[in-house]
Coordinates of C-alpha atoms in Angstrom, one line a residue:
Chain A
M1 CA 0.0 0.0 0.0
V2 CA 1.4 3.3 -1.0
L3 CA 0.4 6.7 0.4
T4 CA 0.1 8.3 -3.0
A5 CA -3.7 8.0 -2.7
D6 CA -3.5 10.4 0.2
L7 CA -1.8 13.0 -1.9
D8 CA -5.2 14.1 -2.9
K9 CA -6.1 15.1 0.7
N10 CA -4.2 18.0 2.1
K11 CA -2.3 16.7 5.0
K12 CA -2.5 19.1 7.8
I13 CA 0.5 20.4 9.7
F14 CA -0.8 19.4 13.2
Y15 CA -2.9 16.4 14.1
L16 CA -3.9 15.4 17.7
K17 CA -1.7 12.3 17.6
D18 CA 1.3 14.5 17.0
L19 CA 1.4 15.2 20.7
L20 CA 2.3 11.6 21.4
V21 CA 5.2 11.7 19.0
Y22 CA 6.5 15.1 20.2
L23 CA 6.2 13.9 23.8
S24 CA 8.3 10.8 23.1
A25 CA 10.9 12.8 21.3
I26 CA 11.2 15.2 24.2
A27 CA 11.2 12.3 26.6
I28 CA 14.2 10.8 24.8
V29 CA 16.1 14.2 24.9
L30 CA 15.3 14.7 28.6
A31 CA 16.4 11.2 29.5
L32 CA 19.7 11.8 27.7
F33 CA 20.1 15.1 29.6
C34 CA 19.5 13.4 32.9
A35 CA 21.9 10.6 32.2
F36 CA 24.7 12.8 31.1
V37 CA 24.4 16.3 32.5
I38 CA 22.4 16.2 35.7
F39 CA 23.9 13.0 37.2
P40 CA 27.4 13.0 35.7
K41 CA 30.2 10.8 36.9
T42 CA 31.7 12.7 39.7
S43 CA 35.2 13.8 38.8
K44 CA 36.9 14.1 42.2
S45 CA 39.8 16.1 41.3
F46 CA 40.9 17.5 37.9
T47 CA 44.6 17.4 38.0
G48 CA 45.7 17.3 34.4
F49 CA 45.4 15.7 31.0
N50 CA 46.4 12.4 29.6
L51 CA 47.5 11.8 26.1
S52 CA 47.3 8.2 24.8
V53 CA 48.4 6.6 21.6
N54 CA 46.7 3.3 20.7
N55 CA 45.2 3.3 24.2
D56 CA 48.5 3.3 26.1
I57 CA 49.2 6.4 28.0
A58 CA 52.1 8.2 26.4
L59 CA 52.2 11.4 28.2
S60 CA 50.5 13.1 31.2
V61 CA 50.5 16.8 32.0
S62 CA 49.5 18.1 35.4
F63 CA 48.5 21.6 36.0
D64 CA 51.5 22.5 38.1
G65 CA 53.6 22.3 35.0
Q66 CA 54.9 18.7 35.2
V67 CA 55.1 16.7 32.1
N68 CA 55.7 13.0 32.3
V69 CA 56.5 11.2 29.1
S70 CA 56.6 7.4 29.0
S71 CA 59.8 5.9 27.8
E72 CA 58.7 4.5 24.5
Y73 CA 57.5 7.9 23.2
V74 CA 60.3 10.1 24.4
N75 CA 61.7 10.7 21.0
L76 CA 58.4 11.2 19.4
I77 CA 57.1 14.0 21.6
D78 CA 58.6 17.5 22.0
Y79 CA 57.2 20.1 24.3
V80 CA 57.7 23.8 24.8
K81 CA 56.5 25.9 27.8
D82 CA 55.2 29.2 26.5
G83 CA 54.0 31.4 29.3
D84 CA 50.9 29.9 30.8
S85 CA 50.5 27.1 28.2
I86 CA 52.4 24.1 27.1
I87 CA 52.7 23.3 23.4
L88 CA 53.2 19.7 22.6
T89 CA 54.2 18.4 19.2
V90 CA 53.4 14.7 18.9
H91 CA 54.8 12.8 16.0
S92 CA 53.0 9.8 14.9
N93 CA 54.4 6.3 14.9
V94 CA 51.6 5.2 12.6
H95 CA 52.2 7.6 9.7
L96 CA 55.7 8.6 9.1
D97 CA 55.2 12.3 8.6
G98 CA 52.1 12.8 10.8
Y99 CA 52.1 15.2 13.6
N100 CA 49.6 16.9 16.0
K101 CA 50.3 20.1 17.7
I102 CA 48.4 20.3 21.1
V103 CA 48.1 23.5 23.2
I104 CA 47.4 22.9 26.9
D105 CA 46.4 26.1 28.8
L106 CA 47.5 25.6 32.5
K107 CA 45.6 28.6 33.9
N108 CA 42.2 27.9 32.2
K109 CA 42.7 24.1 32.4
T110 CA 41.8 23.4 28.7
A111 CA 43.4 21.5 25.9
L112 CA 42.9 21.7 22.2
V113 CA 44.6 20.6 19.0
S114 CA 45.9 23.6 17.1
E115 CA 47.2 21.9 13.9
S116 CA 47.6 18.5 12.4
N117 CA 48.2 16.9 9.1
C118 CA 46.1 13.8 9.7
S119 CA 43.5 13.9 7.0
N120 CA 41.4 16.1 4.8
S121 CA 38.7 16.6 7.3
K122 CA 40.9 17.3 10.4
D123 CA 38.4 16.4 12.9
C124 CA 40.8 16.8 15.8
V125 CA 41.4 20.4 15.0
Y126 CA 37.7 21.2 14.7
T127 CA 36.7 19.5 18.0
P128 CA 36.1 22.3 20.6
K129 CA 38.5 22.6 23.5
I130 CA 38.0 20.2 26.4
S131 CA 38.3 20.6 30.1
N132 CA 37.1 17.9 32.6
T133 CA 34.7 16.2 30.3
G134 CA 35.0 15.1 26.7
A135 CA 37.9 13.9 24.7
I136 CA 39.7 14.9 21.5
Y137 CA 40.3 11.9 19.3
C138 CA 42.5 11.8 16.2
A139 CA 41.6 8.6 14.4
P140 CA 44.3 8.4 11.7
H141 CA 47.0 8.8 14.3
A142 CA 45.3 6.8 17.1
L143 CA 45.6 9.7 19.5
K144 CA 43.3 10.5 22.4
I145 CA 43.5 13.5 24.8
S146 CA 41.3 13.3 27.8
A147 CA 41.3 14.6 31.4
I148 CA 42.9 12.4 34.1
G149 CA 40.1 10.7 36.0
S150 CA 37.6 10.4 33.2
A151 CA 39.0 7.1 32.0
S152 CA 36.9 5.1 29.6
E153 CA 36.5 1.5 30.6
F154 CA 35.9 0.1 27.1
V155 CA 38.6 -1.8 25.3
P156 CA 37.8 -0.7 21.7
P157 CA 37.4 -3.4 19.1
T158 CA 40.0 -3.3 16.4
V159 CA 38.5 -2.0 13.2
G160 CA 40.0 -2.1 9.8
Chain B
M1 CA 1.9 -2.8 -15.5
N2 CA 5.3 -2.2 -17.0
N3 CA 4.8 1.5 -16.9
A4 CA 4.1 1.5 -13.2
L5 CA 7.2 -0.5 -12.4
T6 CA 9.4 1.7 -14.6
K7 CA 8.0 4.8 -13.0
K8 CA 8.8 3.4 -9.5
I9 CA 12.3 2.4 -10.4
T10 CA 13.0 5.8 -12.0
L11 CA 11.6 7.8 -9.2
C12 CA 13.6 5.7 -6.6
A13 CA 16.8 6.2 -8.6
V14 CA 16.3 10.0 -8.9
L15 CA 15.5 10.4 -5.2
S16 CA 18.4 8.3 -4.1
T17 CA 20.8 10.2 -6.3
L18 CA 19.6 13.5 -4.8
G19 CA 20.0 11.9 -1.4
A20 CA 23.6 10.9 -2.2
L21 CA 24.4 14.4 -3.4
A22 CA 23.0 15.9 -0.2
F23 CA 25.0 13.4 1.8
M24 CA 28.2 14.4 0.1
L25 CA 27.5 18.1 0.4
E26 CA 26.8 17.7 4.2
S27 CA 30.1 16.0 4.7
L28 CA 31.9 19.1 3.4
F29 CA 30.7 21.2 6.3
P30 CA 33.2 21.3 9.2
P31 CA 32.0 19.0 12.0
L32 CA 30.1 20.7 14.8
F33 CA 31.0 18.6 17.8
L34 CA 32.2 15.2 16.6
P35 CA 33.0 13.5 13.4
G36 CA 30.3 11.4 11.9
A37 CA 27.3 13.4 13.0
R38 CA 25.8 15.6 10.4
M39 CA 22.8 17.7 9.6
G40 CA 20.1 15.4 8.2
I41 CA 19.2 17.1 5.0
S42 CA 19.4 13.9 3.0
N43 CA 16.5 12.6 5.1
V44 CA 14.2 14.9 3.0
F45 CA 14.7 12.7 0.0
I46 CA 14.3 9.4 1.8
L47 CA 11.1 10.5 3.4
L48 CA 9.8 11.7 0.1
C49 CA 10.7 8.3 -1.4
A50 CA 8.8 6.5 1.4
L51 CA 5.7 8.6 0.8
V52 CA 5.7 8.8 -3.0
V53 CA 7.1 5.5 -4.2
G54 CA 6.8 2.8 -1.5
K55 CA 8.2 1.2 1.6
K56 CA 10.5 -1.2 -0.1
Y57 CA 12.0 1.4 -2.3
A58 CA 12.6 3.7 0.6
Y59 CA 14.9 1.1 2.2
I60 CA 16.6 0.6 -1.2
S61 CA 17.2 4.3 -1.7
L62 CA 18.5 4.7 1.9
V63 CA 21.1 2.0 1.4
V64 CA 22.1 3.3 -2.0
K65 CA 22.4 6.8 -0.7
I66 CA 24.7 5.8 2.2
L67 CA 26.9 3.6 0.1
I68 CA 27.4 6.0 -2.8
G69 CA 27.5 9.1 -0.7
S70 CA 30.3 7.8 1.6
L71 CA 32.2 6.2 -1.3
F72 CA 32.3 9.5 -3.2
S73 CA 32.8 11.8 -0.2
G74 CA 36.0 10.0 0.9
N75 CA 35.4 8.7 4.4
L76 CA 34.3 5.1 4.2
S77 CA 33.9 4.8 7.9
S78 CA 30.8 6.9 7.8
I79 CA 29.0 3.8 6.4
M80 CA 29.5 2.3 9.8
Y81 CA 27.9 5.1 11.7
S82 CA 25.1 6.1 9.3
L83 CA 23.8 2.7 8.2
P84 CA 22.4 1.4 11.5
S85 CA 21.0 4.8 12.4
G86 CA 19.4 5.3 9.1
L87 CA 17.7 1.9 9.1
I88 CA 16.4 2.2 12.6
S89 CA 15.0 5.7 12.1
L90 CA 13.4 4.8 8.8
T91 CA 11.7 1.8 10.4
V92 CA 10.3 4.0 13.1
E93 CA 9.1 6.6 10.7
I94 CA 7.4 4.0 8.4
L95 CA 5.8 2.4 11.4
L96 CA 4.4 5.7 12.6
L97 CA 3.1 6.7 9.1
Y98 CA 1.5 3.4 8.3
L99 CA 0.3 2.0 11.6
I100 CA -0.7 5.2 13.4
K101 CA -2.1 6.9 10.4
N102 CA -3.1 10.4 11.4
V103 CA 0.3 11.9 12.2
S104 CA 1.7 14.9 10.5
L105 CA 5.1 14.8 8.7
L106 CA 6.7 17.3 11.1
S107 CA 6.4 15.1 14.2
V108 CA 7.6 12.0 12.2
S109 CA 10.7 13.7 11.0
V110 CA 11.5 15.2 14.5
L111 CA 11.4 11.8 16.1
G112 CA 13.3 10.3 13.2
S113 CA 16.1 12.8 13.4
V114 CA 16.4 12.5 17.2
I115 CA 16.8 8.7 16.8
N116 CA 19.2 9.2 13.9
V117 CA 21.6 11.4 15.8
S118 CA 21.5 9.4 19.1
V119 CA 22.2 6.1 17.3
Q120 CA 25.0 7.6 15.2
N121 CA 26.7 9.0 18.3
T122 CA 26.3 5.8 20.3
V123 CA 27.7 3.7 17.6
F124 CA 30.7 6.1 17.2
C125 CA 31.4 5.9 20.9
L126 CA 31.1 2.1 21.0
V127 CA 33.4 1.6 18.0
T128 CA 36.2 4.0 18.9
G129 CA 35.9 3.3 22.6
A130 CA 36.0 7.0 23.5
T131 CA 33.1 7.1 25.9
E132 CA 33.9 10.7 26.8
Y133 CA 32.0 11.7 23.6
L134 CA 28.8 10.4 25.1
S135 CA 28.6 13.6 27.0
F136 CA 27.9 15.5 23.8
L137 CA 24.8 13.4 23.2
P138 CA 22.1 15.5 24.9
Y139 CA 23.2 18.7 23.1
L140 CA 23.3 17.0 19.7
A141 CA 19.8 15.5 20.3
L142 CA 18.5 19.0 21.1
I143 CA 20.0 20.5 17.9
S144 CA 18.6 17.6 15.9
V145 CA 15.0 18.5 17.0
F146 CA 15.4 21.7 15.1
S147 CA 16.9 20.1 12.0
G148 CA 14.1 17.6 12.1
L149 CA 11.5 20.4 12.1
I150 CA 13.2 21.9 9.0
V151 CA 13.2 18.5 7.3
G152 CA 9.5 18.0 8.1
L153 CA 8.5 21.4 6.9
T154 CA 10.4 20.8 3.6
V155 CA 8.7 17.5 3.0
H156 CA 5.3 18.8 3.9
F157 CA 5.4 21.7 1.5
S158 CA 7.1 19.8 -1.3
L159 CA 4.4 17.1 -1.1
K160 CA 1.7 19.7 -1.6
I161 CA 3.2 20.8 -4.9
F162 CA 4.3 17.4 -6.1
P163 CA 2.9 16.9 -9.6
K164 CA 0.4 14.0 -9.7
K165 CA 1.5 12.7 -13.0
Y166 CA 5.0 11.8 -11.6
S167 CA 3.5 9.8 -8.7
A168 CA 3.9 6.1 -9.2
N169 CA 0.3 4.9 -8.7

């Protein structure tokens, strides 16, 4: 059965049964807000940012200026302290020429990716800056930047 | 007999091409919060296909739109995020339109776009393991309500001026 027979009737913009549908859409949105905004995971203390490559922590920066680099990535990461922020350049061990430049602001406690040559769409550069929730993920370089304490418990399936 | 089938196939092909073009154009916009989530402008053509051609052809044009759109726009992984969300939201919309008959197109597309965006986001978080992105989910669902309203208005008004001789009946 095809609805083309109903093309003759003018379908109205508002029917009474619409209210059911709108209510269920609003209920879904409210449930999502409750689950993620009103009752969030309590972050006890927000001490710094973790940078992980392929889900192993490669680098951690704490807000008193300390930078700890794990031993396998020492020659792939350079960092420069520039006033109130730390600028990291992370070279990728997945692509030979790939790099991501990350700016961590110690006073405002935010992190963002300022430039990268990962792909055409550069999703990591366009992701807005994060503080204690959210993460910046660069998929071609397998890079993840997130706050310490908001660890994800999933082990991701290998794709591709 | 042959005429009706040819009309259906041609309509379905034209609408799925337009949907694939809209999909590719959407992927050119810089992403708002996270990669993979997009404004649902291509849902206009899929909903039109479900109304004008038929249920089976709507599913076919959805699959064609996603495959061709992501092949030509360059990121193949968007198939993984868009296909389950498109199938689920199209099923819900067709159930609403055919079982509960007196619903307007606005509400159907609002619900479809909320489901679309939430399923896309959840699949993305499950696949990449970055569960921190789930915190963007409520704001994306709120924005998708407005984009669903725009899609619904477009389909409503384009159905009023749709010429009867092109309808496959």
